[in-house]
JSON list of C-alpha atoms in Angstrom, two decimals:
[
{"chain": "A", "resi": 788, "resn": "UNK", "atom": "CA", "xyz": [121.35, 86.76, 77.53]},
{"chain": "A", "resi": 789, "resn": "UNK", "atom": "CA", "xyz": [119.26, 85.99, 80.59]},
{"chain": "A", "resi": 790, "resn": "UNK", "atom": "CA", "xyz": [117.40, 87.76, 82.46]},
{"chain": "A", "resi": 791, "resn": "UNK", "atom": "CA", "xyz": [115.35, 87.09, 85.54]},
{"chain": "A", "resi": 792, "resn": "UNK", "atom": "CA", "xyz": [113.32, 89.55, 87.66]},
{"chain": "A", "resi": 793, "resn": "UNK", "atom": "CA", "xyz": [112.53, 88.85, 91.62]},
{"chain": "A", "resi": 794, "resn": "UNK", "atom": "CA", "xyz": [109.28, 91.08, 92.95]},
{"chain": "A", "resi": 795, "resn": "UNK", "atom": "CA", "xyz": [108.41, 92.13, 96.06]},
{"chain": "A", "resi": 796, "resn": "UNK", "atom": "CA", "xyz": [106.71, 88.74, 96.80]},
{"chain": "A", "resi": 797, "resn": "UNK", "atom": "CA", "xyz": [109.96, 86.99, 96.50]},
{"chain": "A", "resi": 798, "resn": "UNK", "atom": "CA", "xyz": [111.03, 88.58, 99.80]},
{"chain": "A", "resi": 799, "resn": "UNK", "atom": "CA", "xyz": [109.88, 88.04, 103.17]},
{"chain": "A", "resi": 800, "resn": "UNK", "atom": "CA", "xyz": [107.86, 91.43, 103.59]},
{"chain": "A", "resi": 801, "resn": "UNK", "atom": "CA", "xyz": [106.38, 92.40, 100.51]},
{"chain": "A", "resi": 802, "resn": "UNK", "atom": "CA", "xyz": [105.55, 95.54, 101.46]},
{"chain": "A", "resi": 803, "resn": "UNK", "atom": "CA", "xyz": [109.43, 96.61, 101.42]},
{"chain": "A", "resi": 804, "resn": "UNK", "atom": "CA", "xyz": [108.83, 96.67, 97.86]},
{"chain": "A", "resi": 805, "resn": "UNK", "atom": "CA", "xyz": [112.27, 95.04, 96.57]},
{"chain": "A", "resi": 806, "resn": "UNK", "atom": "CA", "xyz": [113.16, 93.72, 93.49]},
{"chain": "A", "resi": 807, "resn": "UNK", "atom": "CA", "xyz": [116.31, 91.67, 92.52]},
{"chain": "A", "resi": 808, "resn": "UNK", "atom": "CA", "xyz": [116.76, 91.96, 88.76]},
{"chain": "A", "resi": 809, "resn": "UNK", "atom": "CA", "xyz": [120.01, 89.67, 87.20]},
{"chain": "A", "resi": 810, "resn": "UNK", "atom": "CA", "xyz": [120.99, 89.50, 84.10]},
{"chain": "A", "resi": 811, "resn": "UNK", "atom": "CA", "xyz": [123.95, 87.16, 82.61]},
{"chain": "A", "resi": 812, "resn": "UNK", "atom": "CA", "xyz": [125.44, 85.81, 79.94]},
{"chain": "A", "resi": 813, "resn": "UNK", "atom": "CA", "xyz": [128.79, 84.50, 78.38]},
{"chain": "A", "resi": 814, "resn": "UNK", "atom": "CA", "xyz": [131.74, 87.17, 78.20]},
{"chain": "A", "resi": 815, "resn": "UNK", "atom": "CA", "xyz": [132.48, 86.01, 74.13]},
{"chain": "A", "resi": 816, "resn": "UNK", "atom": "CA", "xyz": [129.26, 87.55, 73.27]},
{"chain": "A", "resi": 817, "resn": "UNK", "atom": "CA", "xyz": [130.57, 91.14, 74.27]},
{"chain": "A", "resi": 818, "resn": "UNK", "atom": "CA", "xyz": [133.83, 93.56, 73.76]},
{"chain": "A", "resi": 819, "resn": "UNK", "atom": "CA", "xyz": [133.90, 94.32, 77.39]},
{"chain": "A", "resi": 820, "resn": "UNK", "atom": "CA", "xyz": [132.12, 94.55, 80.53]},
{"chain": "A", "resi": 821, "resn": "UNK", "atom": "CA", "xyz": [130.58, 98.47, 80.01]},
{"chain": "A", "resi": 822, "resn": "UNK", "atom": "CA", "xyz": [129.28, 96.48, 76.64]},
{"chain": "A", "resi": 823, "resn": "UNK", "atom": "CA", "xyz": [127.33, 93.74, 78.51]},
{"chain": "A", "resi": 824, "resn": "UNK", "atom": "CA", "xyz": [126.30, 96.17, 81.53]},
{"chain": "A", "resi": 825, "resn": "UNK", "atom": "CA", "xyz": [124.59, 98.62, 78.65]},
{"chain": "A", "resi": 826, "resn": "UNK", "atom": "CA", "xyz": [122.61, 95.71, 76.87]},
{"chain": "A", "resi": 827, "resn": "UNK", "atom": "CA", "xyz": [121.54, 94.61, 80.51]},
{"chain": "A", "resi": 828, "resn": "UNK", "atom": "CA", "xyz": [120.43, 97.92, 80.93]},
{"chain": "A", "resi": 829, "resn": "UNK", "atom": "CA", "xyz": [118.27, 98.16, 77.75]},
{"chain": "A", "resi": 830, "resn": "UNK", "atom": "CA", "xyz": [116.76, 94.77, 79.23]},
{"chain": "A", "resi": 831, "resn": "UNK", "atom": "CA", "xyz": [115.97, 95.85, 82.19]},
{"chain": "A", "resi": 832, "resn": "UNK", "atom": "CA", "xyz": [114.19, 98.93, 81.30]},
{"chain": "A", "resi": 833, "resn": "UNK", "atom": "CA", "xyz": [112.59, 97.86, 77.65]},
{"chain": "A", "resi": 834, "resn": "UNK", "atom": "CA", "xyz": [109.33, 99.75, 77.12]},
{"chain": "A", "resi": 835, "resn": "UNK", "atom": "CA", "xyz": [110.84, 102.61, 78.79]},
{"chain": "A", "resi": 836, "resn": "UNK", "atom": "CA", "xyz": [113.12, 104.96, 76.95]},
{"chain": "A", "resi": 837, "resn": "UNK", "atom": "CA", "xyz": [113.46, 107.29, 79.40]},
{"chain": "A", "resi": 838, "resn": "UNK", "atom": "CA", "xyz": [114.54, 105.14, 82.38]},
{"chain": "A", "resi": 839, "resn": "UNK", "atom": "CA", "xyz": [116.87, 103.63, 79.85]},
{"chain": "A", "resi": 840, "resn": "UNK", "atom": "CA", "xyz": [118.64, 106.73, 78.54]},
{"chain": "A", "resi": 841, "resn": "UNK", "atom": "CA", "xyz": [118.54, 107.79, 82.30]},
{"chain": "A", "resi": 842, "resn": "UNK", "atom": "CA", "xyz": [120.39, 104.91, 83.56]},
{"chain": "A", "resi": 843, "resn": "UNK", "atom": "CA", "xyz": [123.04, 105.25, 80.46]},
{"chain": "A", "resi": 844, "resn": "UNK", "atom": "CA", "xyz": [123.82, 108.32, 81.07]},
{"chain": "A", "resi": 845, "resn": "UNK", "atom": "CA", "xyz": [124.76, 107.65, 84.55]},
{"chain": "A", "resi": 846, "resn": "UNK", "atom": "CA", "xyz": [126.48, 104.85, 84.09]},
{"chain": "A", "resi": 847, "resn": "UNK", "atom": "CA", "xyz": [129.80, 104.91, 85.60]},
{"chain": "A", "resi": 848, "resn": "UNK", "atom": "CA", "xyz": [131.96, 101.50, 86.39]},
{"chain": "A", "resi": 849, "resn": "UNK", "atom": "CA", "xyz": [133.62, 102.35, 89.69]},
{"chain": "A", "resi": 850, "resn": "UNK", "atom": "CA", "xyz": [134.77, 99.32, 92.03]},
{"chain": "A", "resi": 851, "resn": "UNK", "atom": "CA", "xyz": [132.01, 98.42, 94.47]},
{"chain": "A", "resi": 852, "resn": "UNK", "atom": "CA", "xyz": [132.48, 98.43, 97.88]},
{"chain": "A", "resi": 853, "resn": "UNK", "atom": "CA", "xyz": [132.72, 95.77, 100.42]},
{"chain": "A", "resi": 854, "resn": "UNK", "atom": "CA", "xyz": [129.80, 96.96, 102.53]},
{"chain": "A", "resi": 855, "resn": "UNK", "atom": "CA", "xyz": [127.58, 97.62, 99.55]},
{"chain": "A", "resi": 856, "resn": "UNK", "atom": "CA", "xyz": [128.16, 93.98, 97.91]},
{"chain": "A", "resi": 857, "resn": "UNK", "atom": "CA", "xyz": [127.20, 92.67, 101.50]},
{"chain": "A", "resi": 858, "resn": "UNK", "atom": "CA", "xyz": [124.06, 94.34, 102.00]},
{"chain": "A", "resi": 859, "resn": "UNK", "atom": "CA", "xyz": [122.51, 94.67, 98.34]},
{"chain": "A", "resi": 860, "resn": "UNK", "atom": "CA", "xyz": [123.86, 91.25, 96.80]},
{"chain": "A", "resi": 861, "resn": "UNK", "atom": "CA", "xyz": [124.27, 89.00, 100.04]},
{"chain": "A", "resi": 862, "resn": "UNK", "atom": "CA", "xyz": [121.66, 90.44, 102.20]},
{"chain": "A", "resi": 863, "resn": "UNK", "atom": "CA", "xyz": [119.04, 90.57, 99.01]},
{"chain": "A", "resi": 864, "resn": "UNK", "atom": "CA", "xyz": [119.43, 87.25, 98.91]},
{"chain": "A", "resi": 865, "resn": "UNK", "atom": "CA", "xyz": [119.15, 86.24, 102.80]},
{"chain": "A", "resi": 866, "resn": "UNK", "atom": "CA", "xyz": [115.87, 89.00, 102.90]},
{"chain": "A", "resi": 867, "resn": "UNK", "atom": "CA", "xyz": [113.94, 86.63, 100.61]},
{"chain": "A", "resi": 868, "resn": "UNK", "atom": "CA", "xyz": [111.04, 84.09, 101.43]},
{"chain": "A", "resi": 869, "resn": "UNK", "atom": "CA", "xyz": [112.42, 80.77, 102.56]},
{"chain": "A", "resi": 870, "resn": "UNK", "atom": "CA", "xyz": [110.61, 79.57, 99.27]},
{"chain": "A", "resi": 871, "resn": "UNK", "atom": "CA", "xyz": [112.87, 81.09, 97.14]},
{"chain": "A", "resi": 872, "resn": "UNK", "atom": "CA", "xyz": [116.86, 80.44, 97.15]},
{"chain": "A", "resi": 873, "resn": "UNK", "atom": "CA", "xyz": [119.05, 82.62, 95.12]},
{"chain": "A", "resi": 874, "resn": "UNK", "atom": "CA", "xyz": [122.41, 81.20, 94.89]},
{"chain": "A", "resi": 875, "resn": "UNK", "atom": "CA", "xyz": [124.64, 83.43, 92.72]},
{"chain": "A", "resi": 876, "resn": "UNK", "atom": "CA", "xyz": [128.04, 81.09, 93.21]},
{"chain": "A", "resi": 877, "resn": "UNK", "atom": "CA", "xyz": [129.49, 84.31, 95.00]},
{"chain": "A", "resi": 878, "resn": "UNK", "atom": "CA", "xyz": [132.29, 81.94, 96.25]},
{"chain": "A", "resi": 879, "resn": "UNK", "atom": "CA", "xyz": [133.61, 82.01, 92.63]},
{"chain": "A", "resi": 880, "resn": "UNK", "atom": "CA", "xyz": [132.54, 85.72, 91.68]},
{"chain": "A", "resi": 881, "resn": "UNK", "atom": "CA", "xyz": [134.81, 88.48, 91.19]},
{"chain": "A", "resi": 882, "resn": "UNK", "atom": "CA", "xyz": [135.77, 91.84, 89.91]},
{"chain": "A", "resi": 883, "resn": "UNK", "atom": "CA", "xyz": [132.14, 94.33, 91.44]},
{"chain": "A", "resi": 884, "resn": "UNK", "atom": "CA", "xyz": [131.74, 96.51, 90.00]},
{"chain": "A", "resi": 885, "resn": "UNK", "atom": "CA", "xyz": [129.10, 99.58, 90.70]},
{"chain": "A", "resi": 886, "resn": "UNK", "atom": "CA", "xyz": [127.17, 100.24, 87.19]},
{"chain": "A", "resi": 887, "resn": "UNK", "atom": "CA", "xyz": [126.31, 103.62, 88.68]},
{"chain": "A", "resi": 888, "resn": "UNK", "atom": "CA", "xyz": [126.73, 105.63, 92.05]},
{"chain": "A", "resi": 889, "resn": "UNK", "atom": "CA", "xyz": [125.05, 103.39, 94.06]},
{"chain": "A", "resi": 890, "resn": "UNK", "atom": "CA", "xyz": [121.47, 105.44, 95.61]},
{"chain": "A", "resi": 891, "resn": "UNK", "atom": "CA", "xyz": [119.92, 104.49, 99.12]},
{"chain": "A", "resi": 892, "resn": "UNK", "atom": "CA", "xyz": [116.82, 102.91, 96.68]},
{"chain": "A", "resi": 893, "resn": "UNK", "atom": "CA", "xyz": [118.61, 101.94, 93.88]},
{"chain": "A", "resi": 894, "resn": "UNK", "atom": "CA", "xyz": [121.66, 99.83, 93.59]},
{"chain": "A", "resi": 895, "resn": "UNK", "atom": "CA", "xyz": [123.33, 97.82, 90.28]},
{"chain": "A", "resi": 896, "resn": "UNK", "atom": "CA", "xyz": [126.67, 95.80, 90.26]},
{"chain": "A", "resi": 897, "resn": "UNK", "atom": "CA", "xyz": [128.25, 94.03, 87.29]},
{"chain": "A", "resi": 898, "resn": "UNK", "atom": "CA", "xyz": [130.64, 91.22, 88.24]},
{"chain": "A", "resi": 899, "resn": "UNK", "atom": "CA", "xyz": [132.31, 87.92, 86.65]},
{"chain": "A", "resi": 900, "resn": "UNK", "atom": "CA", "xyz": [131.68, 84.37, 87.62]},
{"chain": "A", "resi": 901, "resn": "UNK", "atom": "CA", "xyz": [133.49, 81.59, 85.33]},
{"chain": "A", "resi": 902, "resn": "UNK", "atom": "CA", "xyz": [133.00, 82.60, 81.52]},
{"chain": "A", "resi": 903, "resn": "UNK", "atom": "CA", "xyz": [129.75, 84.66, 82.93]},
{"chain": "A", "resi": 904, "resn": "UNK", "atom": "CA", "xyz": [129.45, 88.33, 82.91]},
{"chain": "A", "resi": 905, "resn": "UNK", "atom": "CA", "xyz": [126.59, 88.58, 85.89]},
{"chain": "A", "resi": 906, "resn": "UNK", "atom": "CA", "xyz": [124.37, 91.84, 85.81]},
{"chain": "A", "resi": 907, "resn": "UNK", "atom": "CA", "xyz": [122.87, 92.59, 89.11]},
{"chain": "A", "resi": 908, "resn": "UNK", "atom": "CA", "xyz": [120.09, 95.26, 90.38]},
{"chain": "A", "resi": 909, "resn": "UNK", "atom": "CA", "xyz": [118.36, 95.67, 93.67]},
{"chain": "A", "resi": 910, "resn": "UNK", "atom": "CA", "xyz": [116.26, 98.42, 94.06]},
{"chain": "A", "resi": 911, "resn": "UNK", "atom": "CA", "xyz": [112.95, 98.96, 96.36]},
{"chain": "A", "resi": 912, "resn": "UNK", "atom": "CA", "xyz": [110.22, 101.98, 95.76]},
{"chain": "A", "resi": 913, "resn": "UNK", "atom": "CA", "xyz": [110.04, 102.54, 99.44]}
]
């Protein structure tokens, strides 16, 4: 599993406060999907308990919809700094899913891409 965080300074105003968080790995590691999107979870949030239980308990797949995979995943990535390039081979991913209802602050998405399970969270504290 891998795991890669993008701060605010990643983006091109970093007082928006965003953060991209992604998390994949091969699908033959895991039973299913709500398996892999509950260990990316406990990455995300290690050190915090809380937030982890939190998110758990909330977590419900649902498919994700159009609109919301264009602005949080697509326009996450055109809203960073021109010195960062996130390429996430969305020509070849399928399957969104929301991890949770999505929140106007807080948005995650689990999808497939070749023999990856992708784990994907944008969320800003503004």
């Amino acid at each position: 599993m891998i795991a890669i965080e993008f701060g605010n300074k990643a983006f091109n105003v970093p007082q928006s406060e965003q953060t991209v968080y992604i998390v994949f790995d091969t699908k033959t590691r895991y039973a299913d999907r709500k398996e892999f999107a509950e260990k990316a979870i406990e990455k995300m949030t290690l050190g915090y308990p809380d937030w982890r239980d939190e998110l758990l308990a909330k977590m419900d797949l649902q498919p994700a919809k159009e609109e919301d995979i264009q602005f949080f995943i697509y326009g996450a990535a055109e809203r960073m700094n021109e010195n960062v390039t996130l390429d996430l081979d969305l020509e070849n991913a399928h399957d969104f899913e929301a991890v949770m209802p999505v929140e106007w602050n807080d948005a995650s998405y689990i999808f497939e891409c070749g023999e990856m399970y992708v784990f994907y969270n944008w969320n800003t504290t503004c």
